Coordinates of N, CA and C in Angstrom, one line a residue:
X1459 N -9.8 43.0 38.5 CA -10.1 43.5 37.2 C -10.1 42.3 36.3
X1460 N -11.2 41.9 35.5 CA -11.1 41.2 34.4 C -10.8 41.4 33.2
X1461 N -9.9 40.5 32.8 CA -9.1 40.6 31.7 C -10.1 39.6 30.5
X1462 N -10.1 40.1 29.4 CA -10.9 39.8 27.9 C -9.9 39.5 26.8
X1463 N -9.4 38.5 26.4 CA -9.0 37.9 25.4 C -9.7 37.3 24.1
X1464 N -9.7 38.1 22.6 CA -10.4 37.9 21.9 C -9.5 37.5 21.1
X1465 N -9.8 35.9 20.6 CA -8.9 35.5 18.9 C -9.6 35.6 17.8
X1466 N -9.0 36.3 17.2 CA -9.8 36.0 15.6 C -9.2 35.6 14.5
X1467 N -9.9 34.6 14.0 CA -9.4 33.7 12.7 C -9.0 34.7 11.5
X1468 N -8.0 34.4 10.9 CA -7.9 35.4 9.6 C -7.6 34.6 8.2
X1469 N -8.1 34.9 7.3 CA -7.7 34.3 6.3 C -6.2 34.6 5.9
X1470 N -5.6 33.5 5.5 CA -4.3 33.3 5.4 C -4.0 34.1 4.0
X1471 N -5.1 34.2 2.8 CA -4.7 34.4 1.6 C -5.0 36.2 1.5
X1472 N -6.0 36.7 2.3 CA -5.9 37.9 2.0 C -6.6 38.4 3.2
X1473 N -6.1 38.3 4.5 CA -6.3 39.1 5.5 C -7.6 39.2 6.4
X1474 N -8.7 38.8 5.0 CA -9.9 38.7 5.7 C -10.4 38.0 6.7
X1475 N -11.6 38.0 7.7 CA -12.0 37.2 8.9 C -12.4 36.1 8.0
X1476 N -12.0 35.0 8.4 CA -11.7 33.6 8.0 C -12.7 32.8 9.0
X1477 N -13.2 31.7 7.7 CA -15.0 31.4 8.7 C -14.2 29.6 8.7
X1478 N -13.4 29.3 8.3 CA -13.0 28.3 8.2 C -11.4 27.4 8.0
X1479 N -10.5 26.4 8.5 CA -9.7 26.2 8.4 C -9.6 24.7 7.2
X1480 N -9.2 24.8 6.3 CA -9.1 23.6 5.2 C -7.9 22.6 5.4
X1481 N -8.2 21.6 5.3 CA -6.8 20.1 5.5 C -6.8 20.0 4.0
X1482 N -5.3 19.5 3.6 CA -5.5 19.0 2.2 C -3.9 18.5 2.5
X1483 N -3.8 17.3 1.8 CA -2.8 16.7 1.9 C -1.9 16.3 0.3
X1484 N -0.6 16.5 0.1 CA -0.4 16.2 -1.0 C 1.5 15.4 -1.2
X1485 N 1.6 14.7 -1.9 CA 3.0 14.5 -1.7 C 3.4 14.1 -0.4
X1486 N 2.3 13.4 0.3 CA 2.5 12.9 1.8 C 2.9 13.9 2.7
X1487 N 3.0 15.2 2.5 CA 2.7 15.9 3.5 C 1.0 16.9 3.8
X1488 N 0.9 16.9 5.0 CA -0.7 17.8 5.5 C -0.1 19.3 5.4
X1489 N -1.1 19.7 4.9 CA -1.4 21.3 5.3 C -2.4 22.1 5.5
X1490 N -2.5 22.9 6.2 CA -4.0 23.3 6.9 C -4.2 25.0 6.5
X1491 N -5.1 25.5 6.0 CA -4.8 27.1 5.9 C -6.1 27.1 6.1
X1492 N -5.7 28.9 6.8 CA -7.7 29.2 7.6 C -8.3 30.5 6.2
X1493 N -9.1 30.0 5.9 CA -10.0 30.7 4.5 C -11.0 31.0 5.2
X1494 N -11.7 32.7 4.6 CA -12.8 33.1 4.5 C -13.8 32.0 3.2
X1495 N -15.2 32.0 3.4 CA -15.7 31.5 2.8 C -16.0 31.2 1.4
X1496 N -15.7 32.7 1.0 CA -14.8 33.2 -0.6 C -14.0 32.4 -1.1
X1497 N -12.9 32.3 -0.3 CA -11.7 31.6 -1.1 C -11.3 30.3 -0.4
X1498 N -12.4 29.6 0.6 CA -12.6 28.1 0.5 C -13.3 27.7 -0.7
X1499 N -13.8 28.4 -1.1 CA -15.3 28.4 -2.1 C -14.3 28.2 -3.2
X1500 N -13.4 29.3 -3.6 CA -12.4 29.2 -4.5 C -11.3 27.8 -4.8
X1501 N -11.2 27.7 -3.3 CA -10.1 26.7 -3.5 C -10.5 25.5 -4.5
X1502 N -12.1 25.3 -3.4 CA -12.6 24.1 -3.8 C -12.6 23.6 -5.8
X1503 N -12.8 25.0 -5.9 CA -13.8 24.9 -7.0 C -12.1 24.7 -8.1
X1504 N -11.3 25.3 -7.7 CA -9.8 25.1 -8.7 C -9.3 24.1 -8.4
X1505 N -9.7 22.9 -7.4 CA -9.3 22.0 -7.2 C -10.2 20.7 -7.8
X1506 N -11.7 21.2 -8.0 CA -12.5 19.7 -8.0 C -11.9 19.0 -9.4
X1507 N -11.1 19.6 -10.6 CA -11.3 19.1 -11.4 C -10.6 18.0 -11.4
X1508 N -9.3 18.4 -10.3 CA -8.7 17.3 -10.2 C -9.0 16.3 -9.0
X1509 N -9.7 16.6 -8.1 CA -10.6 15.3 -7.4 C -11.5 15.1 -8.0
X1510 N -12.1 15.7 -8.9 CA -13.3 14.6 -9.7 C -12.4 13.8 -10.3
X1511 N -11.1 13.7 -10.9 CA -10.3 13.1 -11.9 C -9.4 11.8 -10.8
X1512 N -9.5 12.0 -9.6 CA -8.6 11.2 -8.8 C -10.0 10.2 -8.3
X1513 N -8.9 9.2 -7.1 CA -9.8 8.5 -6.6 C -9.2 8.6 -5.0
X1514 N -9.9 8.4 -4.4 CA -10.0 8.3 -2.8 C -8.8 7.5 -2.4
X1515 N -7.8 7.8 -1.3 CA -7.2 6.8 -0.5 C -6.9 6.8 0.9
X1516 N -7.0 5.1 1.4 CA -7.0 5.3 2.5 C -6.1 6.0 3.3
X1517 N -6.4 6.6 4.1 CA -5.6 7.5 5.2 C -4.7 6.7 6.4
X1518 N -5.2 5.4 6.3 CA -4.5 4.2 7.4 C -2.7 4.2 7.0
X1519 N -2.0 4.2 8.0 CA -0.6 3.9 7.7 C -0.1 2.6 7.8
X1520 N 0.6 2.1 7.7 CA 1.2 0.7 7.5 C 1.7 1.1 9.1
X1521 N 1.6 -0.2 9.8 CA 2.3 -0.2 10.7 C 3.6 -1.2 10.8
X1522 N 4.6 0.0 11.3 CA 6.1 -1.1 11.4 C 6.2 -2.0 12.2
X1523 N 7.0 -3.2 11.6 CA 7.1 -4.3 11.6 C 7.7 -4.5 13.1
X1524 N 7.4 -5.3 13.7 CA 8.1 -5.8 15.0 C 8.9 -6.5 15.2
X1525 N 10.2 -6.3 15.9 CA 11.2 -7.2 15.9 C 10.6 -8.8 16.6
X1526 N 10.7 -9.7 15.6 CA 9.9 -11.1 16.1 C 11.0 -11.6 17.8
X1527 N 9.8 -11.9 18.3 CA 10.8 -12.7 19.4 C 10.8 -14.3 19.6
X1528 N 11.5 -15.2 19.4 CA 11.0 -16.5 19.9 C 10.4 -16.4 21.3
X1529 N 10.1 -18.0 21.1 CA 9.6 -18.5 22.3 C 11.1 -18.6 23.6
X1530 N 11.9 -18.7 23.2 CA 13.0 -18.5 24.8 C 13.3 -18.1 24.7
X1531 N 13.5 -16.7 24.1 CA 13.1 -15.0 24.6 C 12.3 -14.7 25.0
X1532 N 11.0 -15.2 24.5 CA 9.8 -14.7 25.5 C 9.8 -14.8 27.3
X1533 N 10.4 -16.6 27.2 CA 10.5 -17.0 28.3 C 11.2 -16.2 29.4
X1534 N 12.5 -16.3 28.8 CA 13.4 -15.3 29.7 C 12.8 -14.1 29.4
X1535 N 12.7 -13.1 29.3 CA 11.7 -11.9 28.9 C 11.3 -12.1 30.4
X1536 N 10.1 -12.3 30.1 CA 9.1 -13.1 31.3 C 9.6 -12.9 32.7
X1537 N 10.9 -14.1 32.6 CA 11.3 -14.7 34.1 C 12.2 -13.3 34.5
X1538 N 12.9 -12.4 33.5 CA 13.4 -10.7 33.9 C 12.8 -10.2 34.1
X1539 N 11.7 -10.0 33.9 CA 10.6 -8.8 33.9 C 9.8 -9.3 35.4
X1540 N 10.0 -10.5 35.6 CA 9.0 -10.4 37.0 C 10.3 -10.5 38.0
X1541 N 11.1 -11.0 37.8 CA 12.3 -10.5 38.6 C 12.9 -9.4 39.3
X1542 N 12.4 -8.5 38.4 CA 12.7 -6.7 38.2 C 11.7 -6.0 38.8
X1543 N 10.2 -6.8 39.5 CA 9.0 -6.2 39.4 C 8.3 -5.5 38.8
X1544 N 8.2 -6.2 37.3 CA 7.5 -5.6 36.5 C 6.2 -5.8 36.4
X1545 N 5.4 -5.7 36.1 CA 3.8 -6.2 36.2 C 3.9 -6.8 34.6
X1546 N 4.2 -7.9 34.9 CA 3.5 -9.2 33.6 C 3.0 -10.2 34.0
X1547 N 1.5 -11.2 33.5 CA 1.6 -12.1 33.6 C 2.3 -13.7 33.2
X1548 N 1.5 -14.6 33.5 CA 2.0 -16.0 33.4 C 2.2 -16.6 32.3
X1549 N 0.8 -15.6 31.6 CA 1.0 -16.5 29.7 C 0.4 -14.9 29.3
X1550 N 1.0 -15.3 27.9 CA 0.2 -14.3 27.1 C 1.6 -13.6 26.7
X1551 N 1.0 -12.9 25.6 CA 2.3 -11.8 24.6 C 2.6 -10.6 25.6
X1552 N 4.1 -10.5 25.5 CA 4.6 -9.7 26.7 C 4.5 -8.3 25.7
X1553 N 4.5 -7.1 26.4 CA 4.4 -6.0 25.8 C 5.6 -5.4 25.1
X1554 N 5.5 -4.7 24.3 CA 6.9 -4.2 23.8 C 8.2 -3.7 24.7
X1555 N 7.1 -2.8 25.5 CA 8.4 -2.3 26.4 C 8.8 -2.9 27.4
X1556 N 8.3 -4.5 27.6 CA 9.1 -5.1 28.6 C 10.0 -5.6 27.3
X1557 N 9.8 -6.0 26.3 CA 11.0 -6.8 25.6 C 11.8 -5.9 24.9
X1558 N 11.7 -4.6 24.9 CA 12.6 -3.5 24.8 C 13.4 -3.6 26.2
X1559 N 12.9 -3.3 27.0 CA 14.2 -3.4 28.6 C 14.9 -4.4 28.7
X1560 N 14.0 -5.8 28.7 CA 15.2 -7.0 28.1 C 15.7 -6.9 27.4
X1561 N 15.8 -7.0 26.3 CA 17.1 -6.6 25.5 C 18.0 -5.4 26.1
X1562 N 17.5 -4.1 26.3 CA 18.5 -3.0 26.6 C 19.2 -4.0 28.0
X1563 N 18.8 -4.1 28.6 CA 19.2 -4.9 29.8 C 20.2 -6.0 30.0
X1564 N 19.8 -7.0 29.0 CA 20.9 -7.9 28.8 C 21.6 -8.1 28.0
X1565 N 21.9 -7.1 27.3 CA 22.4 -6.8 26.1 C 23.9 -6.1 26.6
X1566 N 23.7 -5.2 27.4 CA 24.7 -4.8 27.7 C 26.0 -5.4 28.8
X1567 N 25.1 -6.3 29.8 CA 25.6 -7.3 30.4 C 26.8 -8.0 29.6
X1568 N 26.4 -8.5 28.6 CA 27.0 -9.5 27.3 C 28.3 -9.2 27.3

């Protein structure tokens, strides 16, 4: 026997079949609500006066800072990590999560 599963979108504001879902972001948090085309139409229109009045920003996040490693931490880093059978090579910047396990690693040795 086959089985038929139908979803249908509903507008969040008043029940209706909903032709679309809206992103809007405010106070750094997102929120998403699914509108019929009525009251996307609405939203927009009670909102442009204050995006005509704003300006655009970038959506990019700052990325956190990395704990710096010297060079004879790297080293030893390195000489652990291939000790342990890790897959690093000979030169080059070691990846976080091997210099995350070195430290967890010899940290608690200490």
């Amino acid at each position: 026997m086959a089985k038929k599963t139908v979803v249908e979108w509903v507008d969040d504001i008043d029940g209706t079949a909903a032709s679309e879902t809206v992103t809007f972001t405010i106070d750094g948090s997102r929120y998403e609500i699914d509108l019929s085309e009525k009251n996307a139409a609405k939203l927009r229109k009670t909102l442009s006066s204050w995006i005509d009045a704003s300006r655009r920003s970038s959506n990019r996040r700052a990325r956190a800072a990395q704990p710096k490693t010297d060079s004879s931490e790297s080293t030893k880093a390195r000489k652990w990590a291939i000790d342990n059978g890790l897959d690093v090579g000979p030169r080059g910047r070691l990846r976080s999560e091997v210099i995350d396990a070195y430290r967890t690693r010899t940290t608690d040795k200490k």
